[in-house]
Each structure stands twice: as structure tokens, then as C-alpha cells.
XYZ file of C-alpha atoms in Angstrom:
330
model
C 9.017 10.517 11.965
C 5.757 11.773 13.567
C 4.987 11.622 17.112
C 3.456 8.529 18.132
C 1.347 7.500 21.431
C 2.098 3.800 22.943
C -0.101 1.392 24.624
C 0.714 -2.119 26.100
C -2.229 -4.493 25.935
C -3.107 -6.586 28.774
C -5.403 -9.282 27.025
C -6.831 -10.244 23.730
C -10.016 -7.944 24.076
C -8.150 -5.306 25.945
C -6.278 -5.188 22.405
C -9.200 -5.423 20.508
C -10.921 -3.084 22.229
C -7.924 -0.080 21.932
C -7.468 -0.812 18.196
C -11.110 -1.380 17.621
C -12.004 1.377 19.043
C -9.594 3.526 17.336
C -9.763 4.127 13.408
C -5.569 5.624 13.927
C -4.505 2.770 16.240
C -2.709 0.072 14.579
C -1.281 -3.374 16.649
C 2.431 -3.976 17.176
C 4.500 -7.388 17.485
C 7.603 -7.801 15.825
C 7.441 -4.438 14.164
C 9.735 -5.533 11.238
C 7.708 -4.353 9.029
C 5.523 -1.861 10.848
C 8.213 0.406 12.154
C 9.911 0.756 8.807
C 5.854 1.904 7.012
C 5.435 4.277 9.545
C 8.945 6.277 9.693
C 8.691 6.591 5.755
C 5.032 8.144 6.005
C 3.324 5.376 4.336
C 1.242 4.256 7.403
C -0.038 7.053 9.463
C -1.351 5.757 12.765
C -1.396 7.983 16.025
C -1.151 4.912 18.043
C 0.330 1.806 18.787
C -0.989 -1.054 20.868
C 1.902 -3.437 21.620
C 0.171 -6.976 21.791
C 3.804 -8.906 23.068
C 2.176 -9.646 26.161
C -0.408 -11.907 24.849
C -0.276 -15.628 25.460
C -0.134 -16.114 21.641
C 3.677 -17.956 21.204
C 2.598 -21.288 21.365
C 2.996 -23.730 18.595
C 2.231 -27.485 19.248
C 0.236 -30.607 17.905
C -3.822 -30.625 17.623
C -6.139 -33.429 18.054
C -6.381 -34.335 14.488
C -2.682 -34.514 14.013
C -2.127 -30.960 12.842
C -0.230 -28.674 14.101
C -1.383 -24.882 15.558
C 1.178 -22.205 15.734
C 0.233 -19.376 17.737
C 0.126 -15.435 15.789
C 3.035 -14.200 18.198
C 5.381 -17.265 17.764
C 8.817 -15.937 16.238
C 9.864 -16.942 12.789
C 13.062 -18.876 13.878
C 11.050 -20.739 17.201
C 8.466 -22.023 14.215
C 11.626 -22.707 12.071
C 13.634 -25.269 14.855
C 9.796 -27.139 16.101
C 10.312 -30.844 15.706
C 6.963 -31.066 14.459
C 7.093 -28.515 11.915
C 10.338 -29.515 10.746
C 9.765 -33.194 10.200
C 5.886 -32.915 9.305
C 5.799 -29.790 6.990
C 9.730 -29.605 5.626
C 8.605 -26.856 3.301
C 7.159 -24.595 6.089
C 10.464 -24.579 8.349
C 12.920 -24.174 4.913
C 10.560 -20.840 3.566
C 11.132 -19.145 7.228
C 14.885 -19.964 6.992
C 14.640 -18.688 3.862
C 12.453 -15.671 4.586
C 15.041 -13.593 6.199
C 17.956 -12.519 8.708
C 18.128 -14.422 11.846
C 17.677 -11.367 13.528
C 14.608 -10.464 11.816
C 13.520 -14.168 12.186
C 13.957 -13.549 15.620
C 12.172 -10.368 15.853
C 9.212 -11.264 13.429
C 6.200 -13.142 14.636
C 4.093 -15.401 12.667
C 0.983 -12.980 12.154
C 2.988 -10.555 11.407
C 4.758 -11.905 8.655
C 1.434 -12.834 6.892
C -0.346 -9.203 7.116
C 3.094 -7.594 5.891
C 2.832 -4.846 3.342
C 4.239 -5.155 -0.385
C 7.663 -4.792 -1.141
C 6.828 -2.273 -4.464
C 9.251 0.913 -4.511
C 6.389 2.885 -5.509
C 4.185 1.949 -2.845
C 6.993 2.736 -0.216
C 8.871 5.809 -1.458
C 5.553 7.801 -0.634
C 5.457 9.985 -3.551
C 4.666 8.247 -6.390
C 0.856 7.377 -7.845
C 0.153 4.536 -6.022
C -3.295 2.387 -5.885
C -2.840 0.618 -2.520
C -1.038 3.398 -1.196
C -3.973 5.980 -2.217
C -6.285 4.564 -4.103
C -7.640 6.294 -7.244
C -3.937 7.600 -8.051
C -2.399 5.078 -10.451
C -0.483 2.335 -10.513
C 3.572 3.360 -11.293
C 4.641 0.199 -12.049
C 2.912 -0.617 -14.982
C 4.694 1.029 -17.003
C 7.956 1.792 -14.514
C 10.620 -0.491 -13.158
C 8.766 -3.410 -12.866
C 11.668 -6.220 -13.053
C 10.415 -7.622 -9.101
C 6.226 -7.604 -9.828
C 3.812 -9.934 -10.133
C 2.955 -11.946 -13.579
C -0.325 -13.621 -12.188
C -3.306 -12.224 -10.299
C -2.639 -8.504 -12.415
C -4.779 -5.836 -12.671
C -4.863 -2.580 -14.326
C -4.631 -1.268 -10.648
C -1.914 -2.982 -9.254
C 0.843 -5.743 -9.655
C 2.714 -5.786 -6.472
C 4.151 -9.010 -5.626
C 3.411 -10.171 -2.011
C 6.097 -10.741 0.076
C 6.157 -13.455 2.227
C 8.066 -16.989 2.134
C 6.026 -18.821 4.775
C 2.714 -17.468 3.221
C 3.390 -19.387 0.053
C 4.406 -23.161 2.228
C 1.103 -22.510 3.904
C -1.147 -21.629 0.920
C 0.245 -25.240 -0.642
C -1.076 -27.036 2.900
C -4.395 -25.280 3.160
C -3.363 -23.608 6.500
C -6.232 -22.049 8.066
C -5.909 -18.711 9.835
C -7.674 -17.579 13.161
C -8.844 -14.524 14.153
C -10.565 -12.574 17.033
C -12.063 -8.842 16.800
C -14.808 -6.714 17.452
C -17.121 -8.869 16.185
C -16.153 -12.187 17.255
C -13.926 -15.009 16.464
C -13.864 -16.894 12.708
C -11.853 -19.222 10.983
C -10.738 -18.940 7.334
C -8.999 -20.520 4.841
C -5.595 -18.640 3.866
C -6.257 -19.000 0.162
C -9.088 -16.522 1.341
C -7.087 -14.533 3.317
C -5.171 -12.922 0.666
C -7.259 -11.034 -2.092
C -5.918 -10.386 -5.860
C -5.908 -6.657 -6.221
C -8.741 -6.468 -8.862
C -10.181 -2.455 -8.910
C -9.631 -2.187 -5.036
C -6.227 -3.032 -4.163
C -5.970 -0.929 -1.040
C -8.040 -4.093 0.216
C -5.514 -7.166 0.929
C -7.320 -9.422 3.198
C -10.718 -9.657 4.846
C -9.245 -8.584 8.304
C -11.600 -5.875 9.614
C -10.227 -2.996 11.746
C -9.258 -4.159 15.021
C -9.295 -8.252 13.760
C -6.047 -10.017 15.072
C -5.116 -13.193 14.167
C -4.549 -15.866 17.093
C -3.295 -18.821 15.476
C -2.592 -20.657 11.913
C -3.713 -24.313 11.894
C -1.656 -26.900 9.637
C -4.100 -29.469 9.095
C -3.005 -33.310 9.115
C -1.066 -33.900 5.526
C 0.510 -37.186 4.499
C 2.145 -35.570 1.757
C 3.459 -32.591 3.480
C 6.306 -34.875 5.011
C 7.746 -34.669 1.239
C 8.142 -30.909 0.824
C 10.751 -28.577 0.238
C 11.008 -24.950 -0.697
C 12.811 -23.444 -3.128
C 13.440 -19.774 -3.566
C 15.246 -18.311 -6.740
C 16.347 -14.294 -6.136
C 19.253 -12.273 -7.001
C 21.256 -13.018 -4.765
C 22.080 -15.970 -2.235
C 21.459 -13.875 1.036
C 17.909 -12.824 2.389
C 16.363 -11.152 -0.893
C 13.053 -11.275 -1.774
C 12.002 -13.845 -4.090
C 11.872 -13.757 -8.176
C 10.342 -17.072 -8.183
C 10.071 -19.305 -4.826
C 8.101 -23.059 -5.078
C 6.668 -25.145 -1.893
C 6.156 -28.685 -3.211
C 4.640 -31.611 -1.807
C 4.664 -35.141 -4.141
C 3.216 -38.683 -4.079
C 4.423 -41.357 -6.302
C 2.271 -44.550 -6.983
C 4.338 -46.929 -9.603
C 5.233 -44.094 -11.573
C 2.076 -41.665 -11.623
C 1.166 -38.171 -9.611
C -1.081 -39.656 -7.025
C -0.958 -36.443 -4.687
C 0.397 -32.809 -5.241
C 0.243 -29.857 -3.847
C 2.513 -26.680 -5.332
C 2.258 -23.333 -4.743
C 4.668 -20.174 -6.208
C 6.067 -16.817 -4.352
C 7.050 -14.107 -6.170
C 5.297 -14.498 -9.495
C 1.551 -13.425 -7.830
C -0.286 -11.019 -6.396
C -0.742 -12.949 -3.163
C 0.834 -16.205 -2.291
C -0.188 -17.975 -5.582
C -1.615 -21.966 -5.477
C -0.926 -23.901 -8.798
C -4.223 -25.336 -9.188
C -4.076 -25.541 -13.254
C -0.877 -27.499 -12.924
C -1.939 -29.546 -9.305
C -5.434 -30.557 -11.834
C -2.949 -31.574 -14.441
C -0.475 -33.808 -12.517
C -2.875 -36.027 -10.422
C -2.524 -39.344 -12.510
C 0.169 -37.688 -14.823
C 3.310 -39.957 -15.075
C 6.172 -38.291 -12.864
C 7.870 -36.881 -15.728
C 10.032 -34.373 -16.237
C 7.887 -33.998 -19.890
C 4.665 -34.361 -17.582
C 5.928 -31.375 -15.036
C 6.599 -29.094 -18.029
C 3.549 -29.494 -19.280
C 1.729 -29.080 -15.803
C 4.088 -25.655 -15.541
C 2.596 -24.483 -18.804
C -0.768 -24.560 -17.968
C -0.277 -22.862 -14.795
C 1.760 -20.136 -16.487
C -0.410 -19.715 -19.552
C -2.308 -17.065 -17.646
C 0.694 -14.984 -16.838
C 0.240 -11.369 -18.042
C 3.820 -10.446 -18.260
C 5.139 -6.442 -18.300
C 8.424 -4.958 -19.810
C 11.292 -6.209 -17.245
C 9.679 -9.206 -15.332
C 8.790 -11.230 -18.851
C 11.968 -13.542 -17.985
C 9.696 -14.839 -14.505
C 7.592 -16.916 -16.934
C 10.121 -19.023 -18.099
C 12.198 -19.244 -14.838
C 9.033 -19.795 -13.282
C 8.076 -22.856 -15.320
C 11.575 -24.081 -15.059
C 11.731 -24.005 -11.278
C 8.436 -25.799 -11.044
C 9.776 -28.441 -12.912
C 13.404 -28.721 -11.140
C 10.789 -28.447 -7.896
C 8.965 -31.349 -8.763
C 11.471 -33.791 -10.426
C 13.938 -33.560 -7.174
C 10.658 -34.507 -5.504
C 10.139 -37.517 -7.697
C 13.332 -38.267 -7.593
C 13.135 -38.673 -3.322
C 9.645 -39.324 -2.809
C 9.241 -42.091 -5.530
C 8.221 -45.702 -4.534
């Protein structure tokens, strides 16, 4: 591991300002993720600005009815909040779900949305790599590829993303918050994360120095129906093959509201949108769901080992959204 300098922030602009200012400085919460990049050689930064200190943990209601969860707020504190729990179901079950409870403990919400991809190639550090350094290749397309992504592809890259929680907050429109070196903005987490297209070295619109201060769940009626499901390998804290947040409204049999979003199939945290279209007014059907799965997978551009994720994909939408009729029904 190379030698590494250490700086504690004070404030929010006392950590802008040291990262900001600093093209090799890189911020520091949980360092779940961080730690790992930067002992195999993938990230290379000569400094670290610890940001712990920052009044940032806070989750609680907003004015609206929403709720705001502050960027340094561990995964398991988010995970036990009454009003995340009982108002977005889907949220708290994709951090249980996400990983360990001591990483859950460790990991902070920010965090866990900026973490890296999970591709062997991009982290063994020797291999052609696009996001690693761009220009070189992209191993997987033609490697091991069982774990990549089936929607979103390019030529350039098809590295799943990573997170759980990303994918519950993509389905509510969560909104992310930022502050850096050239202000304060809000945007939309659909926008947050990028498809890799011919620059996937570029995952999010985060300039150097930008830290995010808060995610916003906006008022949802729905949302109080949701669940996430995660399908892997194995039953214990494994990255997902195919994970689905779901949130369903029933009016005398028809979709009247929907929202669905998939993990592990995309290049970011992937929104149905085909198969949300499709359902509004669609009779709650299992017939109607498969259909509604269809379209949304009809885009998939599968590769040698993960073709299997377009079926189990389909089929986990539609075991998603019936157990959702099934409860949610009236």
C-alpha cells in the first residue's frame, strides 16, 4: 500500500476546500469501499480528508412529508428509522439486504451511492479496463462475464453497479444534494448515475471536490407498499444477480400506480419505465406483469454467461409484482 497523508475536516467548506483544492485528495467516511480501491492500486490519491466530523447523520421528516437522510447517516441507523421503515419498506429491506451488519454499520449513506463497480477486471489492476484507464478495453466482453450488466451496455463497458439502496431510491425519485466548489445543487438520482456510453470512467456528474449532504425521499403514497427483493448466489450478503424495489396500487383490479426499478441487471441502478408505461391501467395480472417484464427486458443486450439474467429477471419482476397485488389489492 502506498504512503498516504491524512486530514480531518472541520466543516463542510473546510472539506471542500482540501479536496477541491487538491486534484490527489479524495474524501473519507465509512471507507468500506475506499480503503479496499486504494490498497489494491486502483485509486491513487496522496490524501485523505476524513469528513466524520461533519454534522451530516441526520435523517428525519421534511415539510412536505418526505423524509431527508443526511450523506453521513450509517446504513443500519437509516435501516431501524420509524419513518423509513413504515413509509418507504423497500428502502430499509435493500440496506438490510445490502450487506454485513458491520459494514452496515461502518458505511454511510453517500458513500454507498458513489461506490465503485464490483467488475474483477476493474479491481485486479492489471487487466484492460475502460473505467479503470480509459482507452484500454473493456475485459469483460468477451471474459467472465456471468455478474455484468444486460441493460445500459456499451462497447466500453458493462459493469453492473453495485448498490442495493441505490436501486429503492431510483424507484422513489430520491433526490440527491450536494455542496462543492462551486456551490450547492439539487439533482435527481436517475441523473446521478450515467450509463457508460464511450466515457465510462465518468459515473456521475459529481465534480472534484462535490460532496453530497443529503438524499431527499419525496412524499409517496405508494411507497408504503414496497418491498425489495434481491436474487444472488447465495443467501448471505452477495451482490445481486437480479434485485427488484416495487411499489403497487390496485383500483378494482387495474395498475393505478407503479413504480419498479431492477439492481444487478444495469449499468446504474436501472428504472423500469417500459414496463411502469405498460402497467398503469393494466389489469393486476400475473399475464399483465409478464408482459410489462417483456417490454422492459426486450432491450437487454445479453453476453456469453449472464444470458440466464433475462429470464430470471423477467421472472422476478413478475413474482415482485404479483406478491404486491396480492397485499396491496383493494
Amino acid at each position: 500500500m502506498r504512503p498516504l497523508s491524512y486530514a480531518r475536516a472541520r466543516d463542510e467548506a473546510d472539506a471542500i476546500a482540501l479536496v477541491g483544492g487538491d486534484p490527489a485528495s479524495a474524501f473519507l467516511a465509512g471507507g468500506t469501499t475506499e480503503i479496499d480501491l486504494v490498497r489494491l492500486g486502483v485509486t491513487q490519491p496522496d490524501r485523505l480528508v476524513d469528513i466524520n466530523d461533519l454534522p451530516l447523520a441526520d435523517v428525519g421528516d421534511m415539510d412536505d412529508g418526505g423524509v431527508r437522510i443526511g450523506a453521513l447517516a450509517r446504513m443500519s441507523d437509516v435501516a431501524r428509522v420509524p419513518a423509513v421503515v413504515e413509509r418507504y419498506p423497500a428502502v430499509a429491506q435493500a440496506l438490510v439486504l445490502g450487506a454485513s451488519e458491520q459494514l452496515r454499520n461502518m458505511a454511510s449513506m453517500g458513500g454507498n451511492l458513489c461506490q465503485r463497480v464490483r467488475c474483477a477486471y476493474f479491481r485486479d489492476n492489471i487487466s484492460p479496463c475502460n473505467k479503470r484507464e480509459p482507452g484500454t478495453g473493456c475485459s469483460a466482453l468477451e471474459g467472465l462475464n456471468r455478474g455484468h450488466a444486460i441493460l445500459g451496455t456499451s462497447e466500453h463497458c458493462i459493469a453492473t453497479h453495485p448498490s442495493d439502496v441505490a436501486v429503492a431510491l431510483v424507484a422513489f425519485d430520491a433526490v440527491v444534494h450536494t455542496a462543492g466548489p462551486s456551490g450547492q445543487r439539487e439533482i435527481a438520482i436517475d441523473d446521478f448515475y450515467r450509463e457508460p456510453g464511450d466515457t465510462p470512467e465518468i459515473e456521475h456528474p459529481l465534480e472534484h471536490g462535490e460532496l453530497i449532504v443529503a438524499i431527499d425521499l419525496p412524499p409517496l403514497a405508494v411507497a408504503r407498499r414496497s418491498s425489495y427483493r434481491k436474487y444472488r448466489d447465495r443467501q448471505s450478503y452477495e451482490f445481486a444477480l437480479v434485485s427488484v424495489a416495487v411499489a403497487l396500487e390496485v383500483r378494482d383490479g387495474a395498475v393505478a400506480d407503479v413504480r419498479l426499478a431492477l439492481g444487478g441487471v444495469g449499468t446504474k441502478p436501472w428504472r423500469a419505465r417500459r414496463a411502469e408505461e405498460r402497467l398503469i391501467g393494466a389489469p393486476a395480472t400475473p399475464e399483465s406483469f409478464a408482459g410489462a417484464a417483456a417490454a422492459e427486458l426486450s432491450a437487454a443486450v445479453p453476453r456469453e454467461h449472464n444470458a440466464f439474467k433475462v429470464e430470471l429477471a423477467q421472472r422476478a419482476i413478475v413474482r415482485a409484482l404479483s406478491d404486491a397485488a396480492g397485499g396491496g389489492a383493494r
